[in-house]
CSV table of C-alpha atoms in Angstrom, one decimal:
chain,number,residue,atom,x,y,z
M,1,MET,CA,2.6,-37.7,-111.7
M,2,GLU,CA,-0.7,-36.9,-111.2
M,3,LYS,CA,-2.2,-33.5,-110.9
M,4,GLY,CA,-6.0,-32.4,-111.2
M,5,THR,CA,-6.6,-31.3,-114.8
M,6,LYS,CA,-3.3,-31.2,-115.9
M,7,PRO,CA,-1.4,-34.2,-117.9
M,8,ASP,CA,0.6,-36.6,-116.5
M,9,TYR,CA,3.9,-36.4,-117.1
M,10,LEU,CA,7.3,-38.9,-116.5
M,11,ALA,CA,10.1,-37.3,-114.1
M,12,THR,CA,14.0,-38.0,-115.7
M,13,VAL,CA,15.2,-37.6,-112.3
M,14,ASP,CA,19.4,-37.0,-111.9
M,15,VAL,CA,21.0,-39.8,-109.4
M,16,ASP,CA,24.8,-39.1,-109.9
M,17,PRO,CA,26.0,-37.9,-106.9
M,18,LYS,CA,28.9,-35.5,-108.9
M,19,SER,CA,26.8,-34.2,-111.2
M,20,PRO,CA,25.8,-30.1,-110.5
M,21,THR,CA,22.1,-31.3,-110.7
M,22,TYR,CA,21.8,-34.3,-108.6
M,23,SER,CA,18.6,-34.7,-106.9
M,24,GLN,CA,16.7,-32.6,-109.8
M,25,VAL,CA,14.7,-33.6,-112.2
M,26,ILE,CA,16.2,-32.3,-115.2
M,27,HIS,CA,13.7,-32.8,-117.9
M,28,ARG,CA,9.7,-33.5,-117.9
M,29,LEU,CA,7.7,-35.4,-120.4
M,30,HIS,CA,3.9,-34.6,-120.5
M,31,MET,CA,1.3,-37.1,-121.9
M,32,ALA,CA,-0.9,-35.4,-124.7
M,33,GLU,CA,-3.9,-34.4,-122.6
M,34,PRO,CA,-5.1,-35.2,-118.3
M,35,GLY,CA,-6.7,-38.1,-117.1
M,36,ASP,CA,-4.2,-40.8,-117.7
M,37,GLU,CA,-3.1,-41.8,-114.1
M,38,LEU,CA,0.4,-43.0,-115.0
M,39,HIS,CA,1.3,-46.1,-112.6
M,40,HIS,CA,3.1,-48.7,-113.3
M,41,LEU,CA,6.0,-48.2,-115.9
M,42,GLY,CA,7.6,-51.2,-117.7
M,43,TRP,CA,10.2,-52.1,-120.6
M,44,ASN,CA,9.8,-52.8,-124.2
M,45,ALA,CA,12.6,-55.5,-123.9
M,46,CYS,CA,14.2,-57.0,-120.1
M,47,SER,CA,17.8,-58.4,-119.8
M,48,SER,CA,16.0,-61.6,-121.2
M,49,CYS,CA,15.1,-60.4,-124.5
M,50,ARG,CA,18.8,-59.0,-125.7
M,51,GLY,CA,20.0,-59.4,-128.9
M,52,GLN,CA,16.8,-59.7,-130.8
M,53,THR,CA,16.5,-58.0,-134.1
M,54,GLY,CA,14.5,-54.8,-134.0
M,55,ARG,CA,14.3,-55.3,-130.9
M,56,PRO,CA,17.1,-52.9,-128.3
M,57,THR,CA,16.5,-54.2,-124.9
M,58,HIS,CA,15.7,-51.3,-122.3
M,59,SER,CA,14.9,-48.5,-125.0
M,60,PHE,CA,11.0,-47.9,-124.4
M,61,ILE,CA,9.4,-47.6,-121.3
M,62,VAL,CA,5.7,-48.6,-121.5
M,63,ALA,CA,3.7,-46.4,-119.8
M,64,PRO,CA,0.0,-47.6,-119.1
M,65,GLY,CA,-3.0,-44.6,-117.6
M,66,VAL,CA,-4.5,-46.9,-115.8
M,67,LEU,CA,-8.1,-44.5,-115.6
M,68,SER,CA,-7.4,-43.6,-119.5
M,69,GLY,CA,-6.6,-46.8,-120.2
M,70,ASN,CA,-3.9,-45.4,-122.9
M,71,ILE,CA,-0.5,-46.9,-123.5
M,72,HIS,CA,2.4,-44.6,-123.7
M,73,ILE,CA,5.4,-45.9,-125.7
M,74,ILE,CA,8.5,-43.7,-124.6
M,75,ASP,CA,11.8,-43.5,-126.3
M,76,VAL,CA,13.9,-42.8,-123.5
M,77,LYS,CA,17.2,-44.6,-125.6
M,78,SER,CA,18.0,-41.6,-128.6
M,79,ASP,CA,18.3,-39.4,-125.3
M,80,PRO,CA,18.4,-40.7,-122.0
M,81,LYS,CA,18.3,-37.4,-120.5
M,82,ALA,CA,14.9,-36.0,-122.6
M,83,PRO,CA,13.0,-39.1,-123.4
M,84,LYS,CA,10.0,-38.4,-126.0
M,85,LEU,CA,6.7,-39.5,-126.8
M,86,HIS,CA,7.2,-42.8,-129.7
M,87,LYS,CA,3.7,-44.1,-129.6
M,88,THR,CA,0.7,-43.4,-128.0
M,89,ILE,CA,-2.4,-46.9,-128.2
M,90,PRO,CA,-5.1,-45.1,-127.2
M,91,GLY,CA,-7.5,-46.6,-124.7
M,92,PRO,CA,-10.6,-47.3,-126.6
M,93,GLU,CA,-8.7,-48.7,-129.4
M,94,ILE,CA,-8.0,-51.2,-126.6
M,95,LEU,CA,-11.3,-51.6,-125.3
M,96,SER,CA,-13.2,-52.0,-128.4
M,97,LYS,CA,-10.4,-54.1,-129.6
M,98,VAL,CA,-9.7,-56.9,-126.2
M,99,GLY,CA,-12.7,-55.6,-124.0
M,100,ALA,CA,-9.5,-54.5,-121.7
M,101,ALA,CA,-9.3,-51.7,-119.5
M,102,LEU,CA,-7.2,-50.3,-116.7
M,103,PRO,CA,-4.0,-51.3,-118.2
M,104,HIS,CA,-1.5,-52.1,-114.7
M,105,THR,CA,1.7,-54.3,-115.0
M,106,THR,CA,3.9,-55.0,-118.5
M,107,HIS,CA,6.4,-57.9,-118.2
M,108,CYS,CA,8.1,-58.3,-122.0
M,109,ALA,CA,8.1,-62.1,-122.9
M,110,PRO,CA,10.7,-64.2,-125.5
M,111,ASP,CA,8.7,-62.9,-128.4
M,112,GLU,CA,5.7,-60.2,-126.5
M,113,LEU,CA,5.3,-57.7,-124.3
M,114,ILE,CA,2.6,-58.7,-122.2
M,115,MET,CA,0.5,-56.4,-119.8
M,116,SER,CA,-2.0,-56.9,-117.3
M,117,PHE,CA,-5.8,-55.1,-117.0
M,118,MET,CA,-7.6,-55.1,-114.1
M,119,GLY,CA,-10.9,-54.9,-116.3
M,120,SER,CA,-13.6,-53.1,-118.7
M,121,GLY,CA,-15.5,-50.0,-119.0
M,122,THR,CA,-13.7,-46.2,-119.0
M,123,ALA,CA,-13.8,-42.8,-116.2
M,124,LYS,CA,-17.6,-41.6,-117.9
M,125,ASP,CA,-18.8,-44.3,-118.3
M,126,GLY,CA,-18.3,-46.4,-115.1
M,127,PHE,CA,-15.3,-49.1,-114.6
M,128,LYS,CA,-16.4,-53.3,-114.1
M,129,PRO,CA,-14.2,-56.2,-113.2
M,130,GLU,CA,-14.9,-58.8,-116.0
M,131,GLY,CA,-12.7,-58.5,-119.4
M,132,ALA,CA,-10.1,-58.1,-116.4
M,133,GLY,CA,-6.6,-60.4,-117.5
M,134,PHE,CA,-3.8,-59.9,-120.1
M,135,VAL,CA,-3.8,-58.8,-123.6
M,136,SER,CA,-0.3,-60.0,-126.0
M,137,PHE,CA,1.5,-56.8,-128.1
M,138,ASP,CA,4.0,-56.8,-130.5
M,139,PRO,CA,7.6,-56.0,-128.9
M,140,ARG,CA,8.4,-54.1,-132.1
M,141,THR,CA,5.5,-52.6,-133.8
M,142,PHE,CA,3.5,-52.3,-130.2
M,143,GLU,CA,1.0,-53.3,-132.2
M,144,ILE,CA,-2.3,-55.4,-130.1
M,145,LYS,CA,-2.3,-58.6,-131.2
M,146,ARG,CA,-4.8,-60.5,-129.2
M,147,ARG,CA,-6.4,-61.7,-125.3
M,148,TRP,CA,-3.3,-63.5,-123.9
M,149,GLU,CA,-5.3,-65.5,-122.1
M,150,ALA,CA,-7.5,-68.9,-123.2
M,151,GLY,CA,-9.5,-71.2,-122.2
M,152,PRO,CA,-13.2,-71.1,-120.4
M,153,LYS,CA,-11.2,-70.1,-117.2
M,154,ALA,CA,-11.1,-65.9,-116.1
M,155,PRO,CA,-9.5,-64.2,-112.9
M,156,THR,CA,-12.3,-62.4,-110.8
M,157,PHE,CA,-10.4,-59.5,-110.2
M,158,GLY,CA,-6.6,-58.2,-111.6
M,159,TYR,CA,-3.4,-56.5,-110.8
M,160,ASP,CA,0.4,-58.1,-111.2
M,161,PHE,CA,1.8,-60.8,-112.5
M,162,TRP,CA,5.1,-62.8,-113.1
M,163,TYR,CA,6.7,-65.5,-114.8
M,164,GLN,CA,9.2,-68.6,-115.1
M,165,LEU,CA,9.7,-69.5,-118.4
M,166,ARG,CA,12.0,-72.6,-116.8
M,167,HIS,CA,8.8,-73.8,-114.7
M,168,ASP,CA,6.5,-73.1,-116.9
M,169,VAL,CA,4.2,-70.8,-114.4
M,170,MET,CA,2.7,-67.9,-114.4
M,171,ILE,CA,1.3,-66.3,-110.7
M,172,SER,CA,-1.6,-63.2,-111.3
M,173,SER,CA,-2.7,-61.2,-108.4
M,174,GLU,CA,-5.8,-58.9,-108.3
M,175,TRP,CA,-6.8,-55.6,-105.8
M,176,GLY,CA,-10.6,-55.6,-106.7
M,177,ASP,CA,-13.2,-53.7,-108.1
M,178,PRO,CA,-12.7,-51.2,-110.4
M,179,ASP,CA,-16.1,-49.0,-109.8
M,180,CYS,CA,-14.6,-49.3,-105.5
M,181,PHE,CA,-10.7,-48.7,-105.9
M,182,THR,CA,-10.6,-46.2,-108.2
M,183,LYS,CA,-13.4,-43.8,-106.0
M,184,GLY,CA,-10.7,-44.8,-102.8
M,185,PHE,CA,-11.3,-47.5,-100.2
M,186,ASN,CA,-14.5,-47.8,-98.2
M,187,PRO,CA,-13.4,-51.1,-95.8
M,188,GLY,CA,-17.2,-52.0,-96.1
M,189,HIS,CA,-16.1,-53.2,-99.6
M,190,VAL,CA,-14.3,-56.1,-98.3
M,191,SER,CA,-17.3,-58.1,-96.7
M,192,GLU,CA,-18.8,-57.0,-99.7
M,193,GLY,CA,-16.0,-59.3,-101.8
M,194,LYS,CA,-15.1,-56.2,-103.9
M,195,TYR,CA,-11.7,-57.5,-103.1
M,196,GLY,CA,-9.5,-59.7,-104.1
M,197,ASN,CA,-8.2,-62.5,-102.0
M,198,LYS,CA,-6.8,-64.6,-104.7
M,199,LEU,CA,-3.8,-65.3,-106.7
M,200,TYR,CA,-3.8,-67.2,-109.8
M,201,VAL,CA,-1.4,-70.2,-111.2
M,202,TRP,CA,-0.9,-69.7,-115.3
M,203,ASN,CA,0.1,-72.6,-117.2
M,204,PHE,CA,2.7,-70.1,-119.6
M,205,LYS,CA,3.6,-72.1,-122.4
M,206,ASP,CA,-0.8,-72.6,-123.1
M,207,HIS,CA,-1.8,-69.5,-121.5
M,208,THR,CA,-4.5,-71.6,-119.0
M,209,LEU,CA,-5.7,-71.0,-115.7
M,210,LYS,CA,-4.9,-74.2,-113.5
M,211,GLN,CA,-4.5,-73.0,-110.6
M,212,GLU,CA,-6.2,-70.2,-107.6
M,213,ILE,CA,-5.1,-70.2,-104.2
M,214,ASP,CA,-7.0,-68.1,-101.7
M,215,LEU,CA,-5.8,-66.5,-99.2
M,216,GLY,CA,-8.5,-65.8,-97.3
M,217,ALA,CA,-11.5,-62.9,-97.2
M,218,GLY,CA,-9.9,-59.1,-97.3
M,219,ALA,CA,-5.8,-59.9,-97.9
M,220,ILE,CA,-5.9,-57.8,-101.4
M,221,PRO,CA,-2.4,-59.2,-102.6
M,222,LEU,CA,-0.9,-56.8,-105.4
M,223,GLU,CA,3.0,-57.2,-106.1
M,224,VAL,CA,4.1,-60.6,-107.4
M,225,ARG,CA,8.1,-61.3,-107.2
M,226,PHE,CA,9.4,-64.1,-108.1
M,227,LEU,CA,13.6,-65.2,-107.3
M,228,HIS,CA,16.0,-63.5,-109.8
M,229,ASN,CA,17.1,-67.2,-109.7
M,230,PRO,CA,15.4,-68.8,-112.8
M,231,GLU,CA,16.3,-71.9,-111.9
M,232,LYS,CA,14.7,-71.3,-108.4
M,233,PRO,CA,10.7,-71.7,-108.6
M,234,VAL,CA,9.7,-69.5,-105.4
M,235,ALA,CA,7.2,-66.7,-105.5
M,236,PHE,CA,6.3,-64.2,-103.1
M,237,THR,CA,3.2,-61.6,-102.9
M,238,GLY,CA,2.7,-58.9,-100.7
M,239,CYS,CA,-1.0,-58.5,-99.0
M,240,ALA,CA,-1.8,-54.9,-98.7
M,241,LEU,CA,-4.7,-55.2,-95.7
M,242,SER,CA,-3.9,-58.3,-94.4
M,243,SER,CA,-0.4,-57.0,-94.2
M,244,GLU,CA,1.6,-60.5,-94.8
M,245,MET,CA,3.8,-61.6,-97.5
M,246,ILE,CA,3.1,-65.0,-98.7
M,247,GLN,CA,5.3,-67.3,-99.9
M,248,ILE,CA,4.2,-69.4,-103.0
M,249,THR,CA,5.9,-72.7,-104.0
M,250,PRO,CA,5.1,-75.8,-106.4
M,251,LYS,CA,4.1,-79.2,-104.8
M,252,SER,CA,5.0,-82.5,-105.5
M,253,ASP,CA,1.7,-82.7,-107.2
M,254,GLY,CA,1.6,-79.9,-109.7
M,255,GLN,CA,-0.4,-78.0,-107.4
M,256,TRP,CA,1.4,-74.9,-105.7
M,257,ALA,CA,1.4,-73.8,-102.0
M,258,ALA,CA,1.3,-70.4,-99.9
M,259,LYS,CA,2.4,-69.3,-96.6
M,260,CYS,CA,2.7,-66.1,-94.6
M,261,VAL,CA,6.7,-66.0,-93.9
M,262,ILE,CA,6.3,-62.5,-93.2
M,263,LYS,CA,3.7,-60.4,-91.0
M,264,VAL,CA,3.0,-57.4,-90.1
M,265,ASP,CA,0.9,-56.8,-86.9
M,266,PRO,CA,-2.0,-54.6,-87.0
M,267,ILE,CA,-1.4,-50.9,-84.9
M,268,PRO,CA,-3.9,-50.3,-82.0
M,269,VAL,CA,-5.2,-46.2,-82.2
M,270,THR,CA,-7.1,-43.6,-82.1
M,271,GLY,CA,-8.2,-40.7,-83.9
M,272,TRP,CA,-8.0,-43.1,-88.0
M,273,ALA,CA,-10.2,-45.0,-89.6
M,274,LEU,CA,-10.2,-48.2,-87.7
M,275,PRO,CA,-9.4,-49.1,-83.8
M,276,HIS,CA,-6.7,-51.2,-85.4
M,277,MET,CA,-3.9,-49.5,-88.6
M,278,PRO,CA,-3.1,-52.6,-90.5
M,279,GLY,CA,0.9,-51.4,-92.4
M,280,LEU,CA,-0.9,-51.7,-95.8
M,281,ILE,CA,2.2,-53.1,-97.6
M,282,THR,CA,1.3,-51.8,-100.8
M,283,ASP,CA,5.4,-52.6,-102.6
M,284,PHE,CA,7.7,-55.0,-102.0
M,285,LEU,CA,11.2,-56.2,-104.0
M,286,ILE,CA,13.9,-58.7,-104.4
M,287,SER,CA,17.3,-57.2,-104.7
M,288,MET,CA,19.4,-59.2,-107.5
M,289,ASP,CA,21.3,-61.5,-106.0
M,290,ASP,CA,17.8,-62.8,-104.0
M,291,ARG,CA,19.5,-61.7,-100.9
M,292,PHE,CA,17.3,-59.5,-99.7
M,293,LEU,CA,13.5,-58.8,-99.5
M,294,TYR,CA,12.3,-55.0,-99.1
M,295,LEU,CA,8.9,-53.8,-98.4
M,296,SER,CA,6.5,-50.4,-97.4
M,297,ASN,CA,4.3,-50.3,-94.9
M,298,TRP,CA,2.2,-47.1,-96.5
M,299,LEU,CA,0.1,-46.2,-93.2
M,300,HIS,CA,2.7,-47.4,-90.8
M,301,GLY,CA,4.9,-45.7,-93.2
M,302,ASP,CA,8.2,-48.1,-92.9
M,303,VAL,CA,10.8,-49.7,-95.2
M,304,ARG,CA,11.5,-53.3,-94.0
M,305,GLN,CA,14.8,-55.2,-95.2
M,306,TYR,CA,14.6,-58.8,-94.5
M,307,ASP,CA,17.6,-61.3,-95.5
M,308,LEU,CA,16.4,-64.5,-97.9
M,309,SER,CA,19.2,-66.7,-96.9
M,310,GLY,CA,18.2,-68.2,-93.8
M,311,GLU,CA,14.7,-70.8,-93.3
M,312,GLU,CA,13.2,-67.5,-92.7
M,313,PRO,CA,13.0,-63.9,-93.5
M,314,LYS,CA,14.7,-61.8,-91.1
M,315,LEU,CA,14.2,-58.4,-90.5
M,316,VAL,CA,17.5,-56.9,-90.9
M,317,GLY,CA,16.6,-53.5,-91.2
M,318,GLN,CA,14.1,-50.8,-91.1
M,319,PHE,CA,13.5,-47.0,-91.5
M,320,PHE,CA,10.4,-44.9,-91.2
M,321,VAL,CA,9.6,-42.6,-94.0
M,322,GLY,CA,6.3,-40.2,-92.7
M,323,GLY,CA,3.5,-42.8,-92.5
M,324,SER,CA,0.1,-42.1,-90.2
M,325,MET,CA,1.6,-42.3,-87.1
M,326,LYS,CA,4.4,-39.9,-87.1
M,327,ARG,CA,4.4,-37.5,-83.4
M,328,GLY,CA,2.6,-35.0,-83.8
M,329,GLY,CA,-0.4,-35.8,-85.7
M,330,PRO,CA,-3.7,-37.2,-85.5
M,331,VAL,CA,-3.2,-40.5,-84.3
M,332,LYS,CA,-2.2,-42.0,-81.0
M,333,ARG,CA,-0.8,-45.8,-80.6
M,334,THR,CA,-2.5,-47.2,-77.8
M,335,ASP,CA,-0.3,-50.1,-76.9
M,336,GLY,CA,2.0,-47.6,-75.2
M,337,GLU,CA,5.2,-48.0,-78.0
M,338,GLU,CA,6.7,-45.3,-79.4
M,339,GLN,CA,5.8,-43.7,-82.7
M,340,PRO,CA,8.2,-42.4,-84.9
M,341,GLU,CA,8.6,-38.3,-85.3
M,342,ALA,CA,7.9,-37.0,-89.2
M,343,LEU,CA,11.0,-37.7,-91.7
M,344,VAL,CA,12.0,-33.9,-92.6
M,345,VAL,CA,14.8,-33.9,-95.5
M,346,LYS,CA,16.8,-30.8,-96.4
M,347,GLY,CA,14.3,-29.1,-94.5
M,348,VAL,CA,10.7,-30.9,-96.3
M,349,GLU,CA,8.6,-32.6,-94.1
M,350,ILE,CA,8.1,-35.6,-95.9
M,351,GLN,CA,4.5,-36.2,-97.2
M,352,GLY,CA,2.5,-39.2,-96.7
M,353,GLY,CA,4.4,-43.3,-96.4
M,354,ALA,CA,6.9,-45.0,-97.9
M,355,GLN,CA,5.3,-46.3,-101.0
M,356,MET,CA,7.1,-47.8,-104.1
M,357,VAL,CA,10.6,-49.0,-103.8
M,358,GLN,CA,13.2,-49.3,-106.4
M,359,LEU,CA,17.1,-50.9,-106.3
M,360,SER,CA,20.0,-50.3,-107.7
M,361,LEU,CA,21.7,-53.0,-109.6
M,362,ASP,CA,24.6,-53.3,-106.6
M,363,GLY,CA,22.3,-53.1,-104.2
M,364,LYS,CA,23.3,-50.1,-102.3
M,365,ARG,CA,20.9,-48.0,-102.7
M,366,LEU,CA,17.4,-47.9,-102.4
M,367,TYR,CA,15.2,-45.4,-103.8
M,368,VAL,CA,11.4,-45.1,-102.4
M,369,SER,CA,8.6,-42.8,-103.9
M,370,THR,CA,5.4,-42.2,-101.4
M,371,SER,CA,2.2,-41.3,-103.2
M,372,LEU,CA,0.2,-44.7,-104.0
M,373,PHE,CA,-3.1,-44.0,-105.9
M,374,SER,CA,-4.4,-40.4,-106.1
M,375,SER,CA,-8.0,-41.4,-105.0
M,376,TRP,CA,-6.4,-43.1,-101.7
M,377,ASP,CA,-3.7,-40.3,-101.1
M,378,LYS,CA,-6.6,-37.7,-101.0
M,379,GLN,CA,-8.7,-40.3,-98.9
M,380,PHE,CA,-5.4,-41.0,-96.3
M,381,TYR,CA,-2.9,-38.2,-96.9
M,382,PRO,CA,-4.8,-35.2,-97.7
M,383,ASP,CA,-1.7,-32.5,-97.1
M,384,MET,CA,0.5,-34.7,-99.0
M,385,ALA,CA,-2.7,-34.6,-102.2
M,386,THR,CA,-1.9,-31.0,-101.9
M,387,ARG,CA,1.3,-30.1,-101.1
M,388,GLY,CA,3.3,-33.1,-103.8
M,389,ALA,CA,4.7,-36.0,-102.5
M,390,GLN,CA,8.7,-36.9,-102.6
M,391,MET,CA,11.2,-39.3,-103.4
M,392,ILE,CA,13.3,-40.0,-101.5
M,393,GLN,CA,16.6,-42.5,-100.7
M,394,LEU,CA,17.8,-44.9,-98.9
M,395,ASP,CA,21.9,-46.6,-98.4
M,396,VAL,CA,21.5,-49.9,-97.8
M,397,ASP,CA,24.1,-51.8,-95.7
M,398,THR,CA,24.4,-55.0,-98.4
M,399,GLU,CA,26.9,-56.9,-95.6
M,400,LYS,CA,25.3,-57.0,-92.3
M,401,GLY,CA,21.6,-55.4,-93.0
M,402,GLY,CA,20.1,-52.0,-92.2
M,403,LEU,CA,19.2,-48.8,-93.9
M,404,THR,CA,19.9,-45.3,-93.4
M,405,LEU,CA,19.0,-41.5,-95.0
M,406,ASN,CA,21.5,-40.1,-97.4
M,407,PRO,CA,20.8,-36.9,-96.0
M,408,ASP,CA,21.9,-34.9,-100.1
M,409,PHE,CA,19.5,-37.0,-101.8
M,410,LEU,CA,15.4,-35.6,-101.8
M,411,VAL,CA,13.0,-34.8,-104.9
M,412,ASP,CA,10.1,-32.7,-103.5
M,413,PHE,CA,7.3,-33.0,-106.7
M,414,GLY,CA,5.8,-30.2,-104.3
M,415,GLN,CA,7.9,-28.1,-105.8
M,416,GLU,CA,7.2,-28.5,-109.4
M,417,PRO,CA,6.6,-25.9,-111.4
M,418,ASP,CA,3.2,-26.1,-112.5
M,419,GLY,CA,2.2,-26.9,-108.9
M,420,PRO,CA,2.8,-29.9,-106.3
M,421,VAL,CA,2.1,-33.3,-107.9
M,422,LEU,CA,2.3,-37.3,-107.1
M,423,CYS,CA,5.3,-39.4,-108.4
M,424,HIS,CA,4.8,-43.1,-107.9
M,425,GLU,CA,6.6,-46.0,-109.9
M,426,MET,CA,10.7,-45.9,-110.7
M,427,ARG,CA,12.7,-47.1,-113.2
M,428,LEU,CA,16.7,-46.8,-113.4
M,429,PRO,CA,17.9,-47.1,-117.2
M,430,GLY,CA,19.2,-50.5,-117.3
M,431,GLY,CA,16.8,-52.8,-115.6
M,432,ASP,CA,15.9,-52.9,-112.6
M,433,CYS,CA,14.8,-55.3,-109.7
M,434,THR,CA,11.5,-55.3,-109.9
M,435,SER,CA,10.8,-55.4,-114.1
M,436,ASP,CA,14.2,-57.7,-115.1
M,437,ILE,CA,12.7,-61.3,-115.5
M,438,PHE,CA,15.7,-64.0,-116.5
M,439,LEU,CA,15.4,-67.1,-118.9
């Protein structure tokens, strides 16, 4: 959660339809000081780390503050309905010990926690991309161990990653120069090389960078996910600006190849910053059975469901969650196609567009939040920045495909006790489709 000069907080939401507090925030755990920009959340141990002494599975949420660099360790096991702060690793300590700032993704590994960092510096003195990479933490004490990567090669920028131990591979992505993206989006920075266009393929066992895959200028590859089946060496990444889903698979020579398998075409418009509006794929996930892929187009505003069981992904479901093209707004399509109506749930008009997605383990409930990053929210959806973001739930047809709104579920973060806030990442107790890696 982000709101001006007040501390961010972890909100606990009741998702049990039989509960009297269904679809409500039932607890708020505030951080000690403002300025975190809580963004992505990880676990101390996922399903692959069960049975390890002193490392209870899904017991602590790891909540990095992108702008502060602070890493908050939150106990969600003692009382799942009222999490409490267990420990905070100060950002300045991490910066001084391993030269890293702007923490993003956390994944547990068999003997460590691995966290990606997008650069170095501080919010006060400025950020820079040097220092982007990974840091290893002790999975029990949460102490800083060392830089994770080895060897002379390093990524230009940082963002997300996923690994497959059976194939001795980790793939990471990059957002861009933090001095740029933390302040909002300037299209001119793309041609200046300030935004990422590469995937990085790592040897997982020796922590060395062995391949860079160029996806084209302005791609901005963000989230990375492998199929959950650890036997299958198939990964995907969502490219934000080019609005493409890229599939990554190994070649016979040991290198990895990337190909576009889904393309969201830009839409010609008036009343917007550019003559063509990209979908801006900012999140996606793969169902636990590896059958469906769900992606969000933050600017177009829709969530899409693709069936992965055939030769190529097939679109089988689509639902519009706000977006920049909703009818009645300043943006007009110039290709003659229809624009969606504004989405209203329980009397509340949804602000922003489809952003983070999270799927229940049975694949039947897809949760969607609408905030991306506070500076980008203020730029692209100023009404959401002042009125607050929302979290909704879509019902999923797991047989034929299809997405429909659950009209009874809405968490309106515009009505929080201390005023409107922005909501982002969602985690489910016991694990979920965007955090658990199987060995």
